[in-house]
PDB file of C-alpha atoms in Angstrom:
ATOM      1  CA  UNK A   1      42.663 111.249-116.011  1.00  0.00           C
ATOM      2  CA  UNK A   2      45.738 113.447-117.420  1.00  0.00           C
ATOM      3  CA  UNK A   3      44.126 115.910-119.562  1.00  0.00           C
ATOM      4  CA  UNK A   4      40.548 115.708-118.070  1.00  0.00           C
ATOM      5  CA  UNK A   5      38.575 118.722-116.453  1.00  0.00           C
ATOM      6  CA  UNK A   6      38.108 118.816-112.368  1.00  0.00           C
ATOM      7  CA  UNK A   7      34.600 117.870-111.859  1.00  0.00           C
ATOM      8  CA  UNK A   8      32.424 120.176-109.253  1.00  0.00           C
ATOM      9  CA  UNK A   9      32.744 119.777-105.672  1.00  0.00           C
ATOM     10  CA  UNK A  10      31.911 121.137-102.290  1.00  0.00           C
ATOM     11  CA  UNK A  11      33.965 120.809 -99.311  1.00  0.00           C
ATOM     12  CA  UNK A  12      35.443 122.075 -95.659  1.00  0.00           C
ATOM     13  CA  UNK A  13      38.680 123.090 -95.227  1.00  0.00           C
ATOM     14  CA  UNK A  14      40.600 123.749 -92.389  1.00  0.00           C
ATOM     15  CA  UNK A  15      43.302 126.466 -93.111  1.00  0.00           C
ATOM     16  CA  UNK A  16      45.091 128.859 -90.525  1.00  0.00           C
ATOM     17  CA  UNK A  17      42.879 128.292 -87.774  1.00  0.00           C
ATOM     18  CA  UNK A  18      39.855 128.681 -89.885  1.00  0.00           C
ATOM     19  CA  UNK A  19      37.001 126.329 -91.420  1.00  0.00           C
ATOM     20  CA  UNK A  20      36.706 127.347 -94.834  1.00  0.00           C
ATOM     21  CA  UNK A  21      33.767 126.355 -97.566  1.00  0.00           C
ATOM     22  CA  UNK A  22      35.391 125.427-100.607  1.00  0.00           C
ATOM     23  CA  UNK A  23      34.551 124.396-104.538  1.00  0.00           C
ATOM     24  CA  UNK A  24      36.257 123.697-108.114  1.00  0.00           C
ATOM     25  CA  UNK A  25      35.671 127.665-108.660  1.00  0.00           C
ATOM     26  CA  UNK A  26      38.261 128.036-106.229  1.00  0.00           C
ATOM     27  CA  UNK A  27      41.230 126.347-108.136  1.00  0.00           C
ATOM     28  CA  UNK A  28      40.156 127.988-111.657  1.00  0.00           C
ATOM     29  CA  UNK A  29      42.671 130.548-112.417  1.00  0.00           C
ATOM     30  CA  UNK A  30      45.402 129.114-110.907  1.00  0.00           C
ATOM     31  CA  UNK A  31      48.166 125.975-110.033  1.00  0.00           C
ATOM     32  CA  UNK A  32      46.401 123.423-107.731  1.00  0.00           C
ATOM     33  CA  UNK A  33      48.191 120.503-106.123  1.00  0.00           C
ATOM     34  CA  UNK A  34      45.391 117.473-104.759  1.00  0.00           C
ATOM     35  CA  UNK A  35      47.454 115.894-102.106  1.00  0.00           C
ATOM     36  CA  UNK A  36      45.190 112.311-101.552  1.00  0.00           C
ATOM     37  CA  UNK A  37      46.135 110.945 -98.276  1.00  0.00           C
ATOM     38  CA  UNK A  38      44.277 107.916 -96.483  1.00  0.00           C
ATOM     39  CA  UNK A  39      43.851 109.595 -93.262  1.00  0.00           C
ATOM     40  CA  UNK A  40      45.510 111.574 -90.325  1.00  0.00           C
ATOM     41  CA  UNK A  41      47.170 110.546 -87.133  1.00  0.00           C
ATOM     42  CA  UNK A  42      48.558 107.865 -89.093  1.00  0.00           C
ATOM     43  CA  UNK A  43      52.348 107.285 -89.783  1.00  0.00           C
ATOM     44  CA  UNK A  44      53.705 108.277 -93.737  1.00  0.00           C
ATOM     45  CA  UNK A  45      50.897 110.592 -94.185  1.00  0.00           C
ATOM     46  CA  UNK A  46      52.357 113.316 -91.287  1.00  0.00           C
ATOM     47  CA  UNK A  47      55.507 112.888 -93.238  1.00  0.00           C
ATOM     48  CA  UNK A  48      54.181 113.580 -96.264  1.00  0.00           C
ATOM     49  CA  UNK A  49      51.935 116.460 -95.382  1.00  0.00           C
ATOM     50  CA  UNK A  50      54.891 118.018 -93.470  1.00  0.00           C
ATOM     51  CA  UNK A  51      57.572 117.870 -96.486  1.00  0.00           C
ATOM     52  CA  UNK A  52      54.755 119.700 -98.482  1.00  0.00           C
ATOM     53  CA  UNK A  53      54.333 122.097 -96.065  1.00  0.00           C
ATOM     54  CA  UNK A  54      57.831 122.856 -95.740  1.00  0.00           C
ATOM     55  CA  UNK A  55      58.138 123.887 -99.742  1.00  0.00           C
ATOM     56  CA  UNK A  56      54.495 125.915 -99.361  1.00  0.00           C
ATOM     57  CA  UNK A  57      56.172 129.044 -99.011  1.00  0.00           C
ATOM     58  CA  UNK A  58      58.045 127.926-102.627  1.00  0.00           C
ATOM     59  CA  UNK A  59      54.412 126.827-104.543  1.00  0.00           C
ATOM     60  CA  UNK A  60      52.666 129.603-103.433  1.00  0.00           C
ATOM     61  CA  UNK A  61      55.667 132.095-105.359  1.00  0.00           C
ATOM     62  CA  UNK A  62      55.414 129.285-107.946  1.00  0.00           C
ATOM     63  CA  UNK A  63      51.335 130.042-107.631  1.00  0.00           C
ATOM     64  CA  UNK A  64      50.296 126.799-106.796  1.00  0.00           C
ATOM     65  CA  UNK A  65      47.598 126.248-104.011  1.00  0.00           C
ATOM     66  CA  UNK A  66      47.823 122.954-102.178  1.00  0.00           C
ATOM     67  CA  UNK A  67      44.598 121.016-101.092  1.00  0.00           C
ATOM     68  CA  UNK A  68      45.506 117.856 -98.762  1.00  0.00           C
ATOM     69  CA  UNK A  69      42.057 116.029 -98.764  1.00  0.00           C
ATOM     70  CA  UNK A  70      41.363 112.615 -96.940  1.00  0.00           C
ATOM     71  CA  UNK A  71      37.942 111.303 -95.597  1.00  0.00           C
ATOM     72  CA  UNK A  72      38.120 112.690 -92.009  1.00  0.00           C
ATOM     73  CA  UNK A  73      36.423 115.491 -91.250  1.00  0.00           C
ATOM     74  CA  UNK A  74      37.551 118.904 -91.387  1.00  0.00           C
ATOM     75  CA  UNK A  75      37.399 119.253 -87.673  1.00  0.00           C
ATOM     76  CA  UNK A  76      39.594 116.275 -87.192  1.00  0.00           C
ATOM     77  CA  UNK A  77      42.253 117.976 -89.493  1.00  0.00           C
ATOM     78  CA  UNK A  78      41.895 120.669 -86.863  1.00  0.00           C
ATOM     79  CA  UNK A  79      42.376 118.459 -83.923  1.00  0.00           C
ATOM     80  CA  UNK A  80      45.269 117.164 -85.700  1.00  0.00           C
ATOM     81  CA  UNK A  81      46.646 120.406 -86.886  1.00  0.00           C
ATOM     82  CA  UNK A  82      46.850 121.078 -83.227  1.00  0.00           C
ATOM     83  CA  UNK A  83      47.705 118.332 -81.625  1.00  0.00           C
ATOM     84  CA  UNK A  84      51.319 117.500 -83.729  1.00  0.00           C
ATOM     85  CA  UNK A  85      53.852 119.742 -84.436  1.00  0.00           C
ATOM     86  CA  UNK A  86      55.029 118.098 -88.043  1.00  0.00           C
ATOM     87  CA  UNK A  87      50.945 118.648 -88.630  1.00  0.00           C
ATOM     88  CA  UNK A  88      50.600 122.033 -86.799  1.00  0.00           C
ATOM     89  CA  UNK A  89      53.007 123.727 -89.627  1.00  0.00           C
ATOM     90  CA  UNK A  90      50.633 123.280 -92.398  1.00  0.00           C
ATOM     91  CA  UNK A  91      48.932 126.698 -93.881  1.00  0.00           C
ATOM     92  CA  UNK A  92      47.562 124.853 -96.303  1.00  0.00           C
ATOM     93  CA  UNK A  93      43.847 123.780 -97.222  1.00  0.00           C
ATOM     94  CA  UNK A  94      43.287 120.493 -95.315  1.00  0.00           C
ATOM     95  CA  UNK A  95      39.955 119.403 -97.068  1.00  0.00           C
ATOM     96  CA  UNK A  96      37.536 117.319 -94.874  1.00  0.00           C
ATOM     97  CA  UNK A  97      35.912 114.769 -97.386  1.00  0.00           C
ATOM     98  CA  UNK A  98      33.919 112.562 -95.058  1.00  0.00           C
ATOM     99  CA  UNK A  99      31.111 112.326 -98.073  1.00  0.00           C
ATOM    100  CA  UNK A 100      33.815 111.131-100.084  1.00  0.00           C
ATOM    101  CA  UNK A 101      32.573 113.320-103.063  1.00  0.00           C
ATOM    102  CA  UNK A 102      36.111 114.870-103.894  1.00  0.00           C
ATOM    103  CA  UNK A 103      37.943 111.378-103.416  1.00  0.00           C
ATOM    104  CA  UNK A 104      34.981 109.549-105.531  1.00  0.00           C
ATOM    105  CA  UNK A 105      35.527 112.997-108.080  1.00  0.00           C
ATOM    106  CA  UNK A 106      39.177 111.861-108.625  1.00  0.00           C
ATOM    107  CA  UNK A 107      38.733 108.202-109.036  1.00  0.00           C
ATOM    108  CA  UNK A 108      40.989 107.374-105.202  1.00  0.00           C
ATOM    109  CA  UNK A 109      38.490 105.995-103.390  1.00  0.00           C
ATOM    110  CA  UNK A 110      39.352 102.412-101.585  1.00  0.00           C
ATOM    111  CA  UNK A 111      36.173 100.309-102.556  1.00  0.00           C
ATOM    112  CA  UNK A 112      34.978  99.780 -99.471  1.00  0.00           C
ATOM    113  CA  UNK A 113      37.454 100.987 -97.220  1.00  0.00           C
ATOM    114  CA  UNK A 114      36.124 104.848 -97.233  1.00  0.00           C
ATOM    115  CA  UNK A 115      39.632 105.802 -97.735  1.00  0.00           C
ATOM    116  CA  UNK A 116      41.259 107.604 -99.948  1.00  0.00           C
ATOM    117  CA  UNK A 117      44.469 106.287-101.826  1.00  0.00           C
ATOM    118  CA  UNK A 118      47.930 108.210-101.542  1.00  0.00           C
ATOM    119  CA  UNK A 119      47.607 109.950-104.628  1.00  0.00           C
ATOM    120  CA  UNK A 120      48.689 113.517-106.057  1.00  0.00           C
ATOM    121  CA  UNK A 121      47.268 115.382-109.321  1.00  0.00           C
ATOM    122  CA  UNK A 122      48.506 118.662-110.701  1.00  0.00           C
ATOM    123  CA  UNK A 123      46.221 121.145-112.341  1.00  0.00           C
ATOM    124  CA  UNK A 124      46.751 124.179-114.313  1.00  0.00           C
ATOM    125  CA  UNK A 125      45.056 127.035-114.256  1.00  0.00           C
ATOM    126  CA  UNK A 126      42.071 125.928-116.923  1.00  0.00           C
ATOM    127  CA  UNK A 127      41.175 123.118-114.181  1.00  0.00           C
ATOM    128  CA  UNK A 128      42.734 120.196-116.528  1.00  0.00           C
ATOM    129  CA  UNK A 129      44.631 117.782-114.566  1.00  0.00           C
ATOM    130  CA  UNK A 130      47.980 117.732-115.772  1.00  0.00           C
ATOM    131  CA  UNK A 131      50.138 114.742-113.969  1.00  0.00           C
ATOM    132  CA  UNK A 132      48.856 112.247-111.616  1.00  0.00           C
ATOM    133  CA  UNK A 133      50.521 109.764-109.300  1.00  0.00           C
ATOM    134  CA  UNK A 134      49.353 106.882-107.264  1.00  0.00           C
ATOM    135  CA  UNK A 135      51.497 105.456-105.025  1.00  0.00           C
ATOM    136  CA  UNK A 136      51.057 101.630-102.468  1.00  0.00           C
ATOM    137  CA  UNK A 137      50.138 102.692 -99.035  1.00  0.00           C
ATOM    138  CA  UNK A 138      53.476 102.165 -97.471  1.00  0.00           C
ATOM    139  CA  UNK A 139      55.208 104.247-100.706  1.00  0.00           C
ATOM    140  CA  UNK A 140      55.703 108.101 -99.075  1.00  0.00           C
ATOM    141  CA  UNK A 141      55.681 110.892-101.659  1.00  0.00           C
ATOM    142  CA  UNK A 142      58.348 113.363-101.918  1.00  0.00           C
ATOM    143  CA  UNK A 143      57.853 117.463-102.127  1.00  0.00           C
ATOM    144  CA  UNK A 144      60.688 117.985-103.970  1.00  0.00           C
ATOM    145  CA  UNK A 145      60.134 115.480-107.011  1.00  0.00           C
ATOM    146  CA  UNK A 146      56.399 117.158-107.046  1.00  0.00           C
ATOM    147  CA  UNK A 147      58.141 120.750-107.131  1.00  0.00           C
ATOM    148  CA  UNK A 148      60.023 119.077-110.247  1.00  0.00           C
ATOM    149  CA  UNK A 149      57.435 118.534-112.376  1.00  0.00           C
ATOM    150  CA  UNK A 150      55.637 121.494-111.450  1.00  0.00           C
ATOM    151  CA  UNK A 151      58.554 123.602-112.927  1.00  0.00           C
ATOM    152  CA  UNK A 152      57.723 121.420-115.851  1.00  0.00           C
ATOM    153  CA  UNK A 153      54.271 121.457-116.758  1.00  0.00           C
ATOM    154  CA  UNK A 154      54.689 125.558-115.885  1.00  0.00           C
ATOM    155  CA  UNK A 155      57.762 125.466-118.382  1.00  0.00           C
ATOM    156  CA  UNK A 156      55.619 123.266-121.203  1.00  0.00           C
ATOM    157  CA  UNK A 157      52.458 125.393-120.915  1.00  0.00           C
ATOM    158  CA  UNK A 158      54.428 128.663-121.512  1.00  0.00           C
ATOM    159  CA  UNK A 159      56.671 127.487-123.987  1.00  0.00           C
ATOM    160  CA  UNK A 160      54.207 125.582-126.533  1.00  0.00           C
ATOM    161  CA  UNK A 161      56.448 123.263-128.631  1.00  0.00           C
ATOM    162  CA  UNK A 162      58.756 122.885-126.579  1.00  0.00           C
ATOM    163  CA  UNK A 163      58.676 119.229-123.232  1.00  0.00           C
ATOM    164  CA  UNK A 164      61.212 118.388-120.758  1.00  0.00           C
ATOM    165  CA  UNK A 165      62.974 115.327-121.083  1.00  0.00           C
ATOM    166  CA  UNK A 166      63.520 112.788-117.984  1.00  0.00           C
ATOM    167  CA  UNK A 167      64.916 114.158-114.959  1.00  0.00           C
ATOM    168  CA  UNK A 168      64.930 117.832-116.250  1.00  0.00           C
ATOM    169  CA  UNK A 169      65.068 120.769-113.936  1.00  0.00           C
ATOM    170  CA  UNK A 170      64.344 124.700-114.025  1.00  0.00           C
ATOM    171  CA  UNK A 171      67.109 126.519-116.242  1.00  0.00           C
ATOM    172  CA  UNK A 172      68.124 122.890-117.787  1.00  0.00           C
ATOM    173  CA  UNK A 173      68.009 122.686-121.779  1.00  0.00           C
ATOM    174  CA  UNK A 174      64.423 121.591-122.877  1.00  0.00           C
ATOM    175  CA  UNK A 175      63.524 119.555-126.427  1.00  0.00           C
ATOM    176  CA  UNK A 176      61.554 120.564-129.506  1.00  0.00           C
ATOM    177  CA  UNK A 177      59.913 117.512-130.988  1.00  0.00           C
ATOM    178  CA  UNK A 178      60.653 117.601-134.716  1.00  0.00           C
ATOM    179  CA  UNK A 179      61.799 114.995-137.352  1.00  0.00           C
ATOM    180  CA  UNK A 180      65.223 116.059-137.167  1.00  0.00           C
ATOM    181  CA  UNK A 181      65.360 114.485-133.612  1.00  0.00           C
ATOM    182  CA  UNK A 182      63.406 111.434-134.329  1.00  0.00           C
ATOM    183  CA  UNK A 183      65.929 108.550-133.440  1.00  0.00           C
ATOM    184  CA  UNK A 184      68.843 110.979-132.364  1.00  0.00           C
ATOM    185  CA  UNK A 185      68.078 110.980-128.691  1.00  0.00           C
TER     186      UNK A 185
END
């Protein structure tokens, strides 16, 4: 899927205390983070959606928008939202996907489970998905590894010619691929 185009969608979102209609238009132009999650009041997925939520106020100067989408509705993200405090911090989109048509879109649908794997995809600004990553259901994701490569795929699309090697952080020296590095690394 790296390198492939969003595909259209329609959706509900819950965001500060508002239901909100939503659609691929809305993450043209900018940084969007999918957040895949298999469903709320559930036990990793609070603690993921809460360690994203605590490095929103970072993406958003990074200009990132973050969409957490599972298959419960939107007003079940809301009932959430207010019932748990790790939950109630969010003020990001929380996208209701009972159809399953975003899920199904991105290729993390559980054959006949109806829910979606825990799985995270980065797209720039153009709409092309940029990295993905799928983890088991009992694997949590961490915020600050996704904030990582972020900073990366930023850094690479400004700097054409230039990647980031393995572990590689803002400010940290990047690589030029050329044939004077080839077997010097």
């Amino acid at each position: 899927m790296v390198n492939t185009q969003i595909k259209p969608f329609n959706a509900t979102a819950f965001k500060q205390g508002e239901f909100v209609e939503i659609s691929e238009k809305d993450v043209l132009g900018k940084w969007a983070v999918f957040f895949f999650y298999p469903a709320d009041f559930t036990f990793v997925c609070p603690t993921e959606l809460g360690d994203v939520a605590d490095k929103y106020e970072e993406l958003q100067k990074l200009g990132v928008e973050v969409f957490s989408v599972s298959t419960d509705t939107h007003f079940t993200h809301k009932a959430w939202h207010d019932s748990s405090e790790t939950i109630g911090k969010i003020n990001y989109y929380m996208v209701g996907d009972q159809t399953g048509n975003v899920t199904n879109n991105f290729g993390v649908m559980r054959e006949g489970q109806g829910l979606a794997d825990r799985a995270t995809f980065l797209i720039d600004p153009e709409g092309t998905i940029q990295a993905v990553e799928i983890t088991a259901e009992g694997i949590g994701r961490d915020a600050d590894d996704l904030l990582r490569k972020i900073k990366a795929a930023q850094y690479v699309a400004a700097h054409p010619g230039e990647v980031c090697p393995a572990k590689w952080k803002e400010g940290e020296a990047t690589l030029a691929p050329s044939l004077d590095l080839v077997g010097k690394i």
